[in-house]
Amino acid sequence: MERNSACRQIRGHPRNPRLTYNEREIDVKITAAKVFVCCPGRNFVTLKIQTDEGIFGLGDATLNGRELAVASYLEEHAIPCLIGRDPFQTEDIWQYLYRGAYWRGGPVTMTAIAAVDMALWDIKGKALNTAVYNLLGGKSRNGVLVYGHANGKDVEETIDEVGRYLEMGYLAVRAQSGIPGLASTYGVGRGQLHYEPAEKGLPPENIWSTEKYLLHVPKLFEALRAKYGGDVHLLHDAHHRLTPIEAARLGKSLEPYHLFWLEDAVTGELQEGYRIVRRHTTTPLAIGEVLSTIWDARILISEQLIDYIRMTVVHGGGITHLKKVAALAEIYHVRTGCHGATDLSPVTMAAALHFDVSVNNFGIQEYMRHTSETDEVFPHTYYFKDGYLHPGEAPGLGVDFNEELAKRFPYERAYLPVNRKLDGTMFNW
Ligand code: CS2
Ligand code: MG
């Protein structure tokens, strides 16, 4: 290699003209990128990055209730910086968008970076004609264990719903039920396989009582274990509503029912708060769906205050960043348990499965189904079989986006609920 070209490679924007595949030199350049906002059942923000090789990549940029903030971050700020770059430079582009923003982190920025990152990995896989998991270390398991969402207005209905999931072949089920004395609560939907808490119009207001909740939940799991025995994995989401000592009490009262995990018992802003929970209970703890960078989870992981990190590809800075979170977690016996709710699009689910099937310290993947309209707008190769999801073998992420069909589902502003205590105090939803 002449000296000059090597120097050129180091200075300016690195391109690697020497990258070849099947004797064919791969010298791809990003030529355009577009953001699509549609509402097939619920709002989704999708990024499509185009290249001069005709290969395109897809990324999910959906942040429930704040969708347009991310769409404009991409259109106005991130996309102009991508044109002309080499999509193979996933790490450099990630660092460019993260450090280059000066204002680092946070859900909007990290969701925008995540969408770009997913799309670049999709392009890489397609350009190299291989599934993305092969670029992440290959398969570490035959399938991705998932859990579904059973919920009901009361214990009896929830027991039936758990039964429905077991009949569908699930090996792990999250159980949420209505709380006696409370008109509504998190996780209790309308008997569907998908659950969408966001509502059109202004944020609905829920009323909350921690006392009623703490008295009720142990009864739910006592009844579930009595009905289904000890084998099925049971999970529960406290949805950020307890103080550390209340979470300690709940964790302790659930120990006889050996949950797979108790999720988001306390908000994660004060990571140290989990020291109190950890001191009092052996119930496994999971957190992370609202965390957006590795720094948001550093203490939780490095002090082994949790057992599962639930950061996702879409809100956790993409595959590039989540790989680093998983690597840190592996050191401290923490496993992954990625968020996978209905408001994370099939593009995220596809990307998550490539991540899940390849990392060693995988724990479980949340799998809340999408509506049939969503699945039509986002055709995908991943499939469910006997309790596991499988990413499929298509090059890239194995998901597509039907732009024509999406036009039939225009965006409709919607908000997640807010929560007030019985005395009217504003609280966590
Ligand atoms: C939840 C979500 O799936 C979960 O674990 O916490 O349903 C969450 O409430 C939504 O994704 C918020 O948009
Ligand atoms: Mg949750």
Coordinates of C-alpha atoms and ligand atoms in Angstrom, one line a residue:
M1 CA 0.0 0.0 0.0
E2 CA 1.5 3.4 -1.0
R3 CA 2.3 5.6 1.9
N4 CA 0.1 8.4 0.9
S5 CA -3.2 6.3 0.8
A6 CA -2.4 5.0 4.4
C7 CA -2.0 8.6 5.6
R8 CA -5.2 9.5 3.8
Q9 CA -7.0 6.6 5.5
I10 CA -6.0 8.0 9.0
R11 CA -6.8 11.6 8.2
G12 CA -10.3 12.7 7.2
H13 CA -13.2 10.3 7.1
P14 CA -11.9 6.8 7.1
R15 CA -13.2 4.6 4.3
N16 CA -11.8 1.2 3.8
P17 CA -11.5 0.8 0.1
R18 CA -9.8 -2.5 0.7
L19 CA -13.0 -4.2 2.1
T20 CA -13.9 -7.0 -0.3
Y21 CA -16.6 -9.7 -0.3
N22 CA -16.6 -12.5 -2.8
E23 CA -13.7 -10.8 -4.7
R24 CA -16.1 -7.8 -4.9
E25 CA -14.8 -4.6 -3.3
I26 CA -17.4 -3.2 -0.9
D27 CA -17.2 0.5 -1.0
V28 CA -20.6 1.6 0.2
K29 CA -21.7 5.2 0.9
I30 CA -24.8 6.5 2.6
T31 CA -26.7 8.6 0.0
A32 CA -30.0 9.4 1.7
A33 CA -32.1 8.7 4.8
K34 CA -35.8 9.2 5.5
V35 CA -38.0 9.1 8.6
F36 CA -41.5 7.6 8.4
V37 CA -44.1 8.2 11.1
C38 CA -47.2 6.0 10.8
C39 CA -49.9 4.5 13.1
P40 CA -50.9 0.9 12.2
G41 CA -52.5 0.2 15.6
R42 CA -50.2 2.5 17.3
N43 CA -47.6 5.2 16.3
F44 CA -44.2 4.1 15.1
V45 CA -41.2 6.1 13.8
T46 CA -39.0 4.3 11.3
L47 CA -35.7 5.4 9.8
K48 CA -34.6 4.1 6.3
I49 CA -31.0 4.7 5.3
Q50 CA -30.2 4.3 1.6
T51 CA -26.8 3.6 0.0
D52 CA -25.1 4.0 -3.4
E53 CA -25.1 0.2 -3.7
G54 CA -28.9 0.2 -3.6
I55 CA -28.8 -1.6 -0.2
F56 CA -31.0 0.0 2.5
G57 CA -31.2 -0.4 6.3
L58 CA -34.0 0.1 8.7
G59 CA -34.0 1.4 12.3
D60 CA -36.8 1.9 14.9
A61 CA -36.9 5.3 16.5
T62 CA -40.2 5.0 18.4
L63 CA -40.4 6.7 21.9
N64 CA -43.9 6.2 23.2
G65 CA -45.7 9.5 23.7
R66 CA -42.8 11.5 22.3
E67 CA -42.5 10.1 18.8
L68 CA -42.1 13.4 16.9
A69 CA -39.3 14.6 19.1
V70 CA -37.1 11.8 17.9
A71 CA -38.3 12.1 14.3
S72 CA -37.3 15.8 14.2
Y73 CA -34.0 15.0 16.0
L74 CA -33.2 12.6 13.2
E75 CA -34.4 14.8 10.3
E76 CA -33.0 18.1 11.6
H77 CA -29.8 17.0 13.3
A78 CA -28.6 13.4 12.7
I79 CA -29.4 12.7 9.1
P80 CA -27.4 15.6 7.6
C81 CA -24.3 14.3 9.3
L82 CA -24.7 10.8 7.8
I83 CA -24.7 11.6 4.1
G84 CA -21.5 10.4 2.4
R85 CA -20.4 8.3 5.3
D86 CA -19.4 4.6 5.1
P87 CA -22.2 2.5 6.8
F88 CA -19.7 -0.1 7.8
Q89 CA -18.2 2.4 10.3
T90 CA -20.8 1.7 13.0
E91 CA -18.5 2.5 16.0
D92 CA -17.2 5.7 14.5
I93 CA -20.7 6.9 13.5
W94 CA -22.0 6.0 17.0
Q95 CA -19.3 8.0 18.7
Y96 CA -19.7 10.8 16.2
L97 CA -23.5 11.1 17.0
Y98 CA -23.0 10.6 20.8
R99 CA -19.9 12.7 21.5
G100 CA -20.5 15.1 18.7
A101 CA -23.9 16.1 20.1
Y102 CA -22.2 17.7 23.1
W103 CA -25.5 17.3 24.9
R104 CA -25.1 13.6 25.7
G105 CA -27.5 10.8 26.6
G106 CA -31.2 10.9 27.4
P107 CA -34.1 9.0 25.8
V108 CA -34.6 11.3 22.7
T109 CA -30.9 11.4 21.7
M110 CA -30.2 7.7 22.4
T111 CA -33.4 6.6 20.5
A112 CA -32.2 8.6 17.5
I113 CA -28.7 7.2 17.7
A114 CA -30.2 3.7 18.1
A115 CA -32.3 4.0 14.9
V116 CA -29.2 5.0 12.9
D117 CA -27.2 2.2 14.5
M118 CA -29.8 -0.5 13.8
A119 CA -30.0 0.6 10.1
L120 CA -26.2 0.5 9.7
W121 CA -26.0 -3.1 11.1
D122 CA -28.9 -4.0 8.7
I123 CA -26.9 -2.6 5.8
K124 CA -23.7 -4.4 6.9
G125 CA -25.5 -7.8 7.1
K126 CA -27.2 -7.3 3.7
A127 CA -23.9 -6.1 2.1
L128 CA -22.1 -9.2 3.5
N129 CA -25.2 -11.4 2.7
T130 CA -25.5 -12.7 6.3
A131 CA -27.8 -12.4 9.3
V132 CA -26.6 -9.7 11.7
Y133 CA -26.1 -12.2 14.6
N134 CA -23.2 -13.6 12.6
L135 CA -21.5 -10.2 12.9
L136 CA -22.2 -10.1 16.6
G137 CA -20.4 -13.3 17.5
G138 CA -22.7 -15.9 15.9
K139 CA -25.4 -17.9 17.6
S140 CA -24.8 -18.8 21.3
R141 CA -28.1 -20.7 21.6
N142 CA -30.8 -22.4 19.4
G143 CA -33.6 -19.9 20.3
V144 CA -34.5 -16.9 22.3
L145 CA -36.6 -17.7 25.4
V146 CA -39.4 -15.2 25.6
Y147 CA -42.2 -14.2 28.0
G148 CA -45.7 -13.1 27.2
H149 CA -48.1 -10.8 29.1
A150 CA -51.0 -12.3 30.9
N151 CA -53.3 -9.8 32.6
G152 CA -56.8 -9.7 33.9
K153 CA -59.2 -7.4 35.8
D154 CA -58.9 -9.8 38.8
V155 CA -57.0 -12.9 40.1
E156 CA -59.3 -15.4 38.4
E157 CA -59.1 -13.7 35.0
T158 CA -55.4 -13.4 35.2
I159 CA -55.1 -17.1 36.1
D160 CA -57.1 -18.0 32.9
E161 CA -54.9 -15.7 30.9
V162 CA -51.7 -17.3 32.1
G163 CA -53.3 -20.6 31.1
R164 CA -53.9 -19.3 27.6
Y165 CA -50.2 -18.4 27.2
L166 CA -49.1 -21.8 28.4
E167 CA -51.4 -23.4 25.9
M168 CA -49.7 -21.3 23.2
G169 CA -46.4 -22.8 24.2
Y170 CA -44.9 -20.1 26.4
L171 CA -42.5 -21.2 29.1
A172 CA -42.5 -17.8 30.9
V173 CA -45.4 -15.5 31.5
R174 CA -45.6 -12.1 33.2
A175 CA -48.8 -11.7 35.3
Q176 CA -50.5 -8.4 36.1
S177 CA -54.0 -8.1 37.5
G178 CA -56.4 -5.4 38.5
I179 CA -56.1 -4.2 42.2
P180 CA -59.3 -4.4 44.3
G181 CA -60.3 -0.8 45.0
L182 CA -58.5 0.8 42.1
A183 CA -60.3 1.6 38.9
S184 CA -57.3 1.0 36.7
T185 CA -53.7 -0.1 37.0
Y186 CA -50.7 -0.7 34.9
G187 CA -50.6 -3.7 32.6
V188 CA -54.3 -4.6 32.6
G189 CA -55.4 -4.4 29.0
R190 CA -58.4 -5.5 27.1
G191 CA -57.9 -9.2 26.8
Q192 CA -55.6 -8.8 23.7
L193 CA -52.2 -10.3 23.1
H194 CA -50.9 -6.8 22.6
Y195 CA -51.1 -4.1 25.2
E196 CA -51.1 -0.4 24.4
P197 CA -51.3 2.0 27.3
A198 CA -51.0 5.2 25.2
E199 CA -54.3 6.9 24.4
K200 CA -55.3 9.5 21.8
G201 CA -56.1 13.0 23.2
L202 CA -54.5 14.1 26.5
P203 CA -52.9 11.8 29.1
P204 CA -55.5 9.7 30.9
E205 CA -55.2 10.0 34.7
N206 CA -54.9 6.8 36.8
I207 CA -55.4 6.7 40.6
W208 CA -52.8 4.7 42.6
S209 CA -52.5 3.1 46.1
T210 CA -49.3 1.4 47.1
E211 CA -51.0 -0.1 50.2
K212 CA -53.7 -1.8 48.2
Y213 CA -51.1 -3.1 45.7
L214 CA -48.8 -4.5 48.3
L215 CA -51.6 -6.4 50.0
H216 CA -52.9 -7.8 46.6
V217 CA -49.9 -9.0 44.6
P218 CA -48.7 -11.8 46.9
K219 CA -52.2 -13.3 46.7
L220 CA -52.0 -13.3 42.9
F221 CA -48.8 -15.3 42.8
E222 CA -49.9 -17.6 45.6
A223 CA -53.0 -18.5 43.4
L224 CA -50.8 -18.8 40.3
R225 CA -48.4 -21.3 41.9
A226 CA -51.3 -23.2 43.4
K227 CA -52.8 -23.5 39.9
Y228 CA -49.8 -24.1 37.7
G229 CA -47.1 -25.5 40.0
G230 CA -43.4 -24.5 40.2
D231 CA -42.1 -25.1 36.6
V232 CA -43.5 -22.1 34.7
H233 CA -41.4 -19.0 34.9
L234 CA -43.5 -16.2 36.4
L235 CA -42.6 -12.5 36.2
H236 CA -44.1 -9.3 37.5
D237 CA -43.7 -5.6 36.7
A238 CA -44.1 -3.1 39.6
H239 CA -43.7 -0.4 37.0
H240 CA -41.6 2.1 39.0
R241 CA -44.2 2.6 41.9
L242 CA -42.5 1.6 45.1
T243 CA -39.9 3.1 47.4
P244 CA -36.9 0.9 48.2
I245 CA -38.3 -0.3 51.5
E246 CA -41.7 -1.0 49.9
A247 CA -39.9 -2.9 47.2
A248 CA -38.0 -4.9 49.8
R249 CA -41.3 -5.8 51.5
L250 CA -42.8 -6.9 48.2
G251 CA -39.8 -8.9 47.2
K252 CA -39.8 -10.7 50.5
S253 CA -43.5 -11.5 50.4
L254 CA -43.0 -12.9 46.9
E255 CA -40.1 -15.2 47.8
P256 CA -42.3 -18.3 48.4
Y257 CA -43.5 -18.0 44.8
H258 CA -39.9 -17.8 43.4
L259 CA -40.5 -15.3 40.6
F260 CA -38.2 -15.2 37.6
W261 CA -38.0 -11.5 38.3
L262 CA -39.6 -8.5 39.9
E263 CA -39.3 -5.6 37.5
D264 CA -38.9 -1.9 37.9
A265 CA -39.8 -2.1 41.6
V266 CA -38.2 1.3 42.2
T267 CA -37.3 4.0 39.6
G268 CA -33.7 3.8 38.6
E269 CA -32.8 7.5 38.9
L270 CA -31.2 6.8 42.4
Q271 CA -29.3 3.6 41.4
E272 CA -28.1 3.3 45.0
G273 CA -31.7 2.9 46.2
Y274 CA -31.5 -0.7 45.1
R275 CA -29.0 -1.4 47.9
I276 CA -31.9 -1.3 50.3
V277 CA -34.0 -3.7 48.2
R278 CA -31.0 -6.1 47.7
R279 CA -30.3 -6.2 51.4
H280 CA -33.8 -7.5 52.3
T281 CA -34.9 -9.9 49.5
T282 CA -33.6 -12.8 47.3
T283 CA -36.3 -12.2 44.7
P284 CA -34.4 -11.5 41.4
L285 CA -34.6 -7.9 40.3
A286 CA -34.8 -6.5 36.8
I287 CA -34.6 -2.9 35.6
G288 CA -33.6 -0.9 32.5
E289 CA -36.4 -0.2 30.0
V290 CA -36.3 3.5 30.7
L291 CA -32.5 3.7 31.0
S292 CA -30.7 5.0 27.9
T293 CA -26.9 4.7 28.5
I294 CA -24.5 2.3 30.2
W295 CA -23.8 5.1 32.8
D296 CA -27.5 5.0 33.8
A297 CA -26.9 1.3 34.9
R298 CA -23.3 1.3 36.0
I299 CA -23.8 1.2 39.8
L300 CA -26.8 -1.2 39.5
I301 CA -24.6 -3.6 37.5
S302 CA -21.2 -3.2 39.1
E303 CA -22.6 -3.5 42.7
Q304 CA -24.7 -6.5 41.6
L305 CA -27.9 -4.8 42.8
I306 CA -29.9 -6.4 40.0
D307 CA -30.0 -9.7 38.2
Y308 CA -31.4 -8.6 34.8
I309 CA -30.7 -5.5 32.7
R310 CA -33.7 -4.6 30.6
M311 CA -32.2 -1.9 28.4
T312 CA -33.3 -2.3 24.7
V313 CA -31.7 -1.8 21.3
V314 CA -34.1 1.1 20.6
H315 CA -33.9 3.2 23.8
G316 CA -30.4 2.0 24.8
G317 CA -28.3 3.5 21.9
G318 CA -28.6 0.6 19.5
I319 CA -26.8 -2.8 19.0
T320 CA -23.4 -1.1 19.3
H321 CA -24.1 0.3 22.8
L322 CA -26.2 -2.6 24.1
K323 CA -23.3 -5.0 23.3
K324 CA -21.2 -2.9 25.7
V325 CA -23.9 -3.0 28.4
A326 CA -24.1 -6.8 28.1
A327 CA -20.3 -7.1 28.3
L328 CA -20.2 -5.0 31.5
A329 CA -23.2 -7.0 32.9
E330 CA -21.5 -10.3 32.1
I331 CA -18.7 -9.5 34.5
Y332 CA -21.2 -9.0 37.4
H333 CA -23.4 -12.1 36.8
V334 CA -26.2 -9.9 35.4
R335 CA -28.1 -11.2 32.4
T336 CA -30.0 -9.5 29.7
G337 CA -33.8 -9.2 29.7
C338 CA -34.6 -6.8 27.0
H339 CA -37.8 -4.7 27.0
G340 CA -40.1 -5.8 24.1
A341 CA -43.5 -4.1 24.5
T342 CA -46.0 -3.4 21.7
D343 CA -44.7 0.2 21.4
L344 CA -41.3 -1.1 20.3
S345 CA -41.6 -1.8 16.6
P346 CA -40.9 -5.1 14.8
V347 CA -37.6 -3.5 13.6
T348 CA -36.5 -3.4 17.3
M349 CA -37.8 -6.9 17.9
A350 CA -35.8 -8.2 14.9
A351 CA -32.6 -6.3 16.1
A352 CA -33.1 -7.5 19.6
L353 CA -33.3 -11.1 18.6
H354 CA -29.9 -10.9 16.7
F355 CA -28.5 -9.4 19.9
D356 CA -30.2 -12.0 22.2
V357 CA -29.2 -15.0 20.2
S358 CA -25.5 -14.0 20.2
V359 CA -24.6 -12.6 23.7
N360 CA -23.5 -15.2 26.2
N361 CA -25.2 -13.7 29.3
F362 CA -28.7 -13.7 27.7
G363 CA -31.5 -14.1 30.2
I364 CA -34.9 -13.7 28.6
Q365 CA -36.6 -11.5 25.9
E366 CA -40.0 -9.7 26.5
Y367 CA -42.4 -10.5 23.6
M368 CA -45.5 -8.5 23.6
R369 CA -47.2 -9.1 20.3
H370 CA -48.1 -6.5 17.7
T371 CA -51.4 -5.9 16.0
S372 CA -52.0 -7.5 12.6
E373 CA -51.8 -4.1 10.9
T374 CA -48.4 -3.6 12.4
D375 CA -47.2 -7.0 11.3
E376 CA -48.3 -6.2 7.7
V377 CA -46.6 -2.8 7.6
F378 CA -43.4 -4.5 9.0
P379 CA -43.1 -8.0 7.4
H380 CA -40.4 -9.9 9.3
T381 CA -38.6 -13.3 9.3
Y382 CA -38.6 -13.8 13.1
Y383 CA -41.0 -16.5 14.3
F384 CA -42.3 -18.0 17.6
K385 CA -42.1 -21.7 18.3
D386 CA -42.6 -23.6 21.6
G387 CA -41.7 -20.7 23.9
Y388 CA -38.8 -19.3 21.8
L389 CA -38.4 -16.7 19.2
H390 CA -36.0 -17.2 16.3
P391 CA -34.5 -14.3 14.3
G392 CA -34.6 -16.2 10.9
E393 CA -31.7 -16.4 8.5
A394 CA -32.3 -13.5 6.1
P395 CA -29.3 -11.2 5.4
G396 CA -29.4 -8.1 7.7
L397 CA -32.0 -7.8 10.4
G398 CA -34.7 -9.8 8.5
V399 CA -37.4 -7.1 8.7
D400 CA -38.9 -4.8 6.0
F401 CA -41.2 -1.7 5.9
N402 CA -44.1 -1.4 3.5
E403 CA -44.1 2.3 2.7
E404 CA -47.3 2.2 0.6
L405 CA -49.3 0.4 3.2
A406 CA -47.9 2.7 6.0
K407 CA -49.4 5.7 4.2
R408 CA -52.9 4.4 5.1
F409 CA -52.1 4.8 8.8
P410 CA -51.3 8.5 9.5
Y411 CA -49.8 9.5 12.8
E412 CA -52.2 10.4 15.7
R413 CA -50.8 12.0 18.8
A414 CA -51.2 9.8 21.8
Y415 CA -50.0 10.0 25.4
L416 CA -49.1 7.5 28.1
P417 CA -51.2 7.8 31.3
V418 CA -50.2 9.8 34.3
N419 CA -50.7 8.6 37.9
R420 CA -51.9 10.3 41.0
K421 CA -52.1 8.9 44.6
L422 CA -55.5 8.7 46.4
D423 CA -54.8 12.2 47.9
G424 CA -54.1 13.7 44.4
T425 CA -50.3 13.7 44.7
M426 CA -48.6 13.4 41.3
F427 CA -46.8 10.0 41.1
N428 CA -45.1 7.5 38.7
W429 CA -47.2 5.8 36.1
Ligands
CS2_1 C1 -43.8 -2.1 30.3 C2 -44.2 -1.4 29.1 O1 -43.5 -4.0 28.9 C3 -43.2 -3.4 30.0 O2 -42.4 -4.0 30.8 O3 -43.1 -1.5 31.3 O4 -45.5 -1.8 28.8 C4 -44.2 0.1 29.2 O5 -45.2 0.6 30.1 C5 -44.4 0.7 27.8 O6 -43.5 0.2 26.9 C6 -44.3 2.2 27.9 O7 -44.4 2.7 26.6
MG2 MG -41.8 -2.8 32.4

